[in-house]
Amino acid sequence: MEFPLLTPELEEEFERRLSRVRMAMLENETEALLIGSTVNILYMTGGIYRGYIYIPQTGAPLFFMIPPAEATGDNEVNIRKPEQIPELLAERGLDRACRIGLEYDDLYYSEVERLKKLFPGAGFSNGSIIMRQARLVKTEYELNKMEEDGVRQSAVYSRISKVYREGMSDVELQSEIERLLRQEGCLGYLRTAGSRMEINMGSLLAGPNADEPSPYDFSMGGAGVDPSLPVGASGVILKPGMAVMVDMNGGFNGYQTDMTRCWTIGEPSDKAQKAYDCSMAILHELESLGRPGVEVGELYRRAVAIADEWKLSDYFMGHRHKVSFIGHGVGIELNEGPVVMGRNKSLLEENMTIALEPKFVLPEIGALGCENTYVVKSDGLKNLTTYNETLKQL
Amino acid sequence: MEFPLLTPELEEEFERRLSRVRMAMLENETEALLIGSTVNILYMTGGIYRGYIYIPQTGAPLFFMIPPAEATGDNEVNIRKPEQIPELLAERGLDRACRIGLEYDDLYYSEVERLKKLFPGAGFSNGSIIMRQARLVKTEYELNKMEEDGVRQSAVYSRISKVYREGMSDVELQSEIERLLRQEGCLGYLRTAGSRMEINMGSLLAGPNADEPSPYDFSMGGAGVDPSLPVGASGVILKPGMAVMVDMNGGFNGYQTDMTRCWTIGEPSDKAQKAYDCSMAILHELESLGRPGVEVGELYRRAVAIADEWKLSDYFMGHRHKVSFIGHGVGIELNEGPVVMGRNKSLLEENMTIALEPKFVLPEIGALGCENTYVVKSDGLKNLTTYNETLKQL
């Protein structure tokens, strides 16, 4: 097995991530982590293999690899099943941790229970929290990946108006955008956290469908085309007067950017333009507000206040159903920390990446708003998703 | 909230599913089930909402609905969080179950732990096993849905040769097929069980890439285009001599069919044709063998024996990396029970649905074989995926 990231050139990159993980382990009073989810194996190695990683507080992590993964390096061991792990740890004197982190939010119940049995006398903590905390702040290597995502996603968005044809349905337009994304190199899979995030390649909302509530944890709803996947485009024909909101997959390289742009069919109504302008006003206000040390909840409260000043609160972040956040971290997963909601008292840190998405749902017209993915820099927010922000016509 | 399936016309359908679930509960000595995964809520209601279903051994199930879901019927109750469930059960005298099934294989560890705390004195069992057992045998309603999937998936496969252009890469061809699928109404999301099933809209394997091992639990591998999603098409240009295997999304209505067909670029070599013919020989033998009462493992052993007779064992179900199954149940999820592997001693039952996929990987040429989704009928297997089975040229 070759770890894509663990090449000699990138050894320092891996050390940086490991030290972030260990800092989070210390804060969470955890002496060792045993990781098995794809998202966290990807973070620790730059690739995905079948198996586990054991991370002690000091010394090299041990990589347990189930075929077809092949152990080749010093700290790699082939196993057939996790029950072989305790003996292999004991051989290396790594079996003395009293409090072990396991991924409570990334592995199924039966998977964690199986791993708990490997450590009879030990106590356990939620390793998912530790890994999410480590992943909050991105390295330069990660930021470069996300910058690349933003460029490619922007390139695709710039082609959207060219694939629109009069009389199309929302699903037809979405399928054309999906094709553009795939041709640009989009992997076509949205890696998300949590069990209520089923979706295909993203969301396209047109007209009144935007006001249909959805059971999923996305910012916007939509009925979907079938009750088995009640989110997003519903098959409506695109007609003059409708707003079309595109919030689609920006994942090209293991990282993702999250970007939303809107179009109208024909001239936008005053109401549509006003909602869009308010979204832009919020976004630009947050751009000037966001910097290291600012409380995350403050971004949310400022957004709500502006929507209120514009007398658009009834439509802000949903109409029939509202969500209580206006943004979220983004990286390997679409929905990472921090969640930009009122009660989040944590502070922005340099090199966090956050998607901000102040959006409005006008029941007769559709969804309106703009979303960008930003890096928190010492002097403010740097936008990674730079495609033209004006409300355009299809 | 309207349950799409729980209309008066479909009341009997729901009763049939409920009685299947209760039979499985009895067999697993479970007095009540508390369900919260999307897949099982979909099975019990025909749609997806945010919340839970409590299923006692007798009496009506209780539907706990978190907004935006709205309780409207007699047995529907709105809640904000699962911690409200115990009191609502007590009010209805439903709080006496001593052994409660929770979805150990469908919910994350933290989700199940939270639900366990609702029932202090109770014992617990794996409700995922119960629900999978209930879903093993399909109702006529479900079979009609899957028949529809097979027809639509076949219609798309019949158009594949029309979107091929000389000099295309595997990813480009795949993106064209994805567009055909979406235009035909494919939902674009593959609902799978287990945490090692990351994929976009399916797999297209061409040439030597078919022999690249993948860490996921799919039957075939492929390097993918990026180490963050190491499965399927890898960006190779399609060239004469290559075999192209298409195994893509057949999900149009909450159910799925699973179908694989192969093409060659130019004339197939004798070796490629032989491997394909052997796959067909296995498939036709299994079609005549499969019927209610036959041991599932027997299908696997017969397949292995035929590959051996043809002296193709080295390439059967993979080459560098082999999997130990030749098929699986299919329905709401792509990978349901029964798994068609040697040690599965369970018996086929009428109206089970299984995908059989005897496949070969020839390292220089690619993957070859055919896959169909069948219903087990009293007189044998009925094929739902009827698109032409011959090895064709692109």
PDB file of N, CA and C in Angstrom, chain B residues 202-238:
ATOM      1  N   GLY B 202     -22.107   4.967  -9.640  1.00  0.00           N
ATOM      2  CA  GLY B 202     -21.841   3.600 -10.057  1.00  0.00           C
ATOM      3  C   GLY B 202     -20.440   3.451 -10.586  1.00  0.00           C
ATOM      4  N   SER B 203     -20.197   2.300 -11.211  1.00  0.00           N
ATOM      5  CA  SER B 203     -18.844   1.955 -11.613  1.00  0.00           C
ATOM      6  C   SER B 203     -18.764   1.714 -13.111  1.00  0.00           C
ATOM      7  N   LEU B 204     -17.743   2.320 -13.728  1.00  0.00           N
ATOM      8  CA  LEU B 204     -17.411   1.996 -15.113  1.00  0.00           C
ATOM      9  C   LEU B 204     -15.928   1.648 -15.119  1.00  0.00           C
ATOM     10  N   LEU B 205     -15.607   0.426 -15.560  1.00  0.00           N
ATOM     11  CA  LEU B 205     -14.224  -0.041 -15.522  1.00  0.00           C
ATOM     12  C   LEU B 205     -13.758  -0.375 -16.926  1.00  0.00           C
ATOM     13  N   ALA B 206     -12.599   0.159 -17.311  1.00  0.00           N
ATOM     14  CA  ALA B 206     -12.075  -0.070 -18.658  1.00  0.00           C
ATOM     15  C   ALA B 206     -10.611  -0.478 -18.586  1.00  0.00           C
ATOM     16  N   GLY B 207     -10.261  -1.526 -19.321  1.00  0.00           N
ATOM     17  CA  GLY B 207      -8.863  -1.923 -19.454  1.00  0.00           C
ATOM     18  C   GLY B 207      -8.242  -2.312 -18.129  1.00  0.00           C
ATOM     19  N   PRO B 208      -6.911  -2.137 -18.037  1.00  0.00           N
ATOM     20  CA  PRO B 208      -6.169  -2.613 -16.850  1.00  0.00           C
ATOM     21  C   PRO B 208      -6.631  -1.981 -15.536  1.00  0.00           C
ATOM     22  N   ASN B 209      -7.326  -0.858 -15.587  1.00  0.00           N
ATOM     23  CA  ASN B 209      -7.810  -0.241 -14.353  1.00  0.00           C
ATOM     24  C   ASN B 209      -8.716  -1.182 -13.558  1.00  0.00           C
ATOM     25  N   ALA B 210      -9.364  -2.125 -14.262  1.00  0.00           N
ATOM     26  CA  ALA B 210     -10.257  -3.074 -13.570  1.00  0.00           C
ATOM     27  C   ALA B 210      -9.500  -3.915 -12.551  1.00  0.00           C
ATOM     28  N   ASP B 211      -8.184  -4.062 -12.756  1.00  0.00           N
ATOM     29  CA  ASP B 211      -7.396  -4.901 -11.842  1.00  0.00           C
ATOM     30  C   ASP B 211      -6.806  -4.115 -10.668  1.00  0.00           C
ATOM     31  N   GLU B 212      -7.096  -2.833 -10.574  1.00  0.00           N
ATOM     32  CA  GLU B 212      -6.621  -2.040  -9.430  1.00  0.00           C
ATOM     33  C   GLU B 212      -7.516  -2.319  -8.228  1.00  0.00           C
ATOM     34  N   PRO B 213      -6.930  -2.790  -7.112  1.00  0.00           N
ATOM     35  CA  PRO B 213      -7.759  -3.087  -5.939  1.00  0.00           C
ATOM     36  C   PRO B 213      -8.351  -1.816  -5.342  1.00  0.00           C
ATOM     37  N   SER B 214      -9.482  -1.970  -4.719  1.00  0.00           N
ATOM     38  CA  SER B 214     -10.165  -0.846  -4.068  1.00  0.00           C
ATOM     39  C   SER B 214     -10.499  -1.244  -2.633  1.00  0.00           C
ATOM     40  N   PRO B 215     -10.472  -0.287  -1.698  1.00  0.00           N
ATOM     41  CA  PRO B 215     -10.764  -0.638  -0.304  1.00  0.00           C
ATOM     42  C   PRO B 215     -12.246  -0.843  -0.012  1.00  0.00           C
ATOM     43  N   TYR B 216     -13.109  -0.571  -0.963  1.00  0.00           N
ATOM     44  CA  TYR B 216     -14.545  -0.599  -0.667  1.00  0.00           C
ATOM     45  C   TYR B 216     -15.118  -2.009  -0.799  1.00  0.00           C
ATOM     46  N   ASP B 217     -16.373  -2.167  -0.317  1.00  0.00           N
ATOM     47  CA  ASP B 217     -17.022  -3.482  -0.322  1.00  0.00           C
ATOM     48  C   ASP B 217     -17.802  -3.757  -1.607  1.00  0.00           C
ATOM     49  N   PHE B 218     -17.353  -3.216  -2.724  1.00  0.00           N
ATOM     50  CA  PHE B 218     -18.005  -3.524  -3.987  1.00  0.00           C
ATOM     51  C   PHE B 218     -17.352  -4.764  -4.604  1.00  0.00           C
ATOM     52  N   SER B 219     -18.049  -5.375  -5.580  1.00  0.00           N
ATOM     53  CA  SER B 219     -17.502  -6.610  -6.161  1.00  0.00           C
ATOM     54  C   SER B 219     -16.258  -6.335  -6.989  1.00  0.00           C
ATOM     55  N   MET B 220     -16.202  -5.174  -7.634  1.00  0.00           N
ATOM     56  CA  MET B 220     -15.064  -4.845  -8.489  1.00  0.00           C
ATOM     57  C   MET B 220     -14.313  -3.628  -7.932  1.00  0.00           C
ATOM     58  N   GLY B 221     -13.097  -3.396  -8.431  1.00  0.00           N
ATOM     59  CA  GLY B 221     -12.261  -2.318  -7.908  1.00  0.00           C
ATOM     60  C   GLY B 221     -12.174  -1.122  -8.832  1.00  0.00           C
ATOM     61  N   GLY B 222     -10.941  -0.790  -9.221  1.00  0.00           N
ATOM     62  CA  GLY B 222     -10.685   0.410 -10.006  1.00  0.00           C
ATOM     63  C   GLY B 222     -10.029   1.459  -9.133  1.00  0.00           C
ATOM     64  N   ALA B 223      -9.065   2.194  -9.722  1.00  0.00           N
ATOM     65  CA  ALA B 223      -8.288   3.134  -8.927  1.00  0.00           C
ATOM     66  C   ALA B 223      -9.035   4.429  -8.632  1.00  0.00           C
ATOM     67  N   GLY B 224     -10.080   4.751  -9.414  1.00  0.00           N
ATOM     68  CA  GLY B 224     -10.708   6.063  -9.283  1.00  0.00           C
ATOM     69  C   GLY B 224      -9.808   7.137  -9.856  1.00  0.00           C
ATOM     70  N   VAL B 225     -10.277   8.392  -9.881  1.00  0.00           N
ATOM     71  CA  VAL B 225      -9.443   9.467 -10.437  1.00  0.00           C
ATOM     72  C   VAL B 225      -8.648  10.191  -9.363  1.00  0.00           C
ATOM     73  N   ASP B 226      -8.954   9.899  -8.092  1.00  0.00           N
ATOM     74  CA  ASP B 226      -8.270  10.599  -7.010  1.00  0.00           C
ATOM     75  C   ASP B 226      -8.171   9.650  -5.816  1.00  0.00           C
ATOM     76  N   PRO B 227      -7.046   9.724  -5.057  1.00  0.00           N
ATOM     77  CA  PRO B 227      -6.907   8.795  -3.912  1.00  0.00           C
ATOM     78  C   PRO B 227      -7.982   8.971  -2.843  1.00  0.00           C
ATOM     79  N   SER B 228      -8.741  10.054  -2.902  1.00  0.00           N
ATOM     80  CA  SER B 228      -9.795  10.245  -1.906  1.00  0.00           C
ATOM     81  C   SER B 228     -11.065   9.457  -2.230  1.00  0.00           C
ATOM     82  N   LEU B 229     -11.135   8.883  -3.418  1.00  0.00           N
ATOM     83  CA  LEU B 229     -12.286   8.054  -3.779  1.00  0.00           C
ATOM     84  C   LEU B 229     -11.785   6.925  -4.688  1.00  0.00           C
ATOM     85  N   PRO B 230     -11.026   5.996  -4.077  1.00  0.00           N
ATOM     86  CA  PRO B 230     -10.321   4.991  -4.880  1.00  0.00           C
ATOM     87  C   PRO B 230     -11.227   3.856  -5.333  1.00  0.00           C
ATOM     88  N   VAL B 231     -12.043   4.117  -6.315  1.00  0.00           N
ATOM     89  CA  VAL B 231     -12.921   3.086  -6.886  1.00  0.00           C
ATOM     90  C   VAL B 231     -13.374   3.559  -8.268  1.00  0.00           C
ATOM     91  N   GLY B 232     -13.474   2.591  -9.197  1.00  0.00           N
ATOM     92  CA  GLY B 232     -14.065   2.880 -10.503  1.00  0.00           C
ATOM     93  C   GLY B 232     -13.141   3.562 -11.488  1.00  0.00           C
ATOM     94  N   ALA B 233     -13.755   4.247 -12.450  1.00  0.00           N
ATOM     95  CA  ALA B 233     -13.058   4.867 -13.579  1.00  0.00           C
ATOM     96  C   ALA B 233     -11.897   5.733 -13.115  1.00  0.00           C
ATOM     97  N   SER B 234     -10.791   5.694 -13.896  1.00  0.00           N
ATOM     98  CA  SER B 234      -9.571   6.374 -13.455  1.00  0.00           C
ATOM     99  C   SER B 234      -9.089   7.430 -14.432  1.00  0.00           C
ATOM    100  N   GLY B 235      -9.861   7.668 -15.499  1.00  0.00           N
ATOM    101  CA  GLY B 235      -9.442   8.683 -16.462  1.00  0.00           C
ATOM    102  C   GLY B 235      -8.672   8.130 -17.652  1.00  0.00           C
ATOM    103  N   VAL B 236      -8.580   6.820 -17.808  1.00  0.00           N
ATOM    104  CA  VAL B 236      -7.844   6.241 -18.947  1.00  0.00           C
ATOM    105  C   VAL B 236      -8.627   6.462 -20.237  1.00  0.00           C
ATOM    106  N   ILE B 237      -7.871   6.654 -21.325  1.00  0.00           N
ATOM    107  CA  ILE B 237      -8.489   6.790 -22.643  1.00  0.00           C
ATOM    108  C   ILE B 237      -8.886   5.393 -23.133  1.00  0.00           C
ATOM    109  N   LEU B 238     -10.106   5.284 -23.630  1.00  0.00           N
ATOM    110  CA  LEU B 238     -10.621   4.002 -24.122  1.00  0.00           C
ATOM    111  C   LEU B 238      -9.947   3.657 -25.447  1.00  0.00           C
TER     112      LEU B 238
END
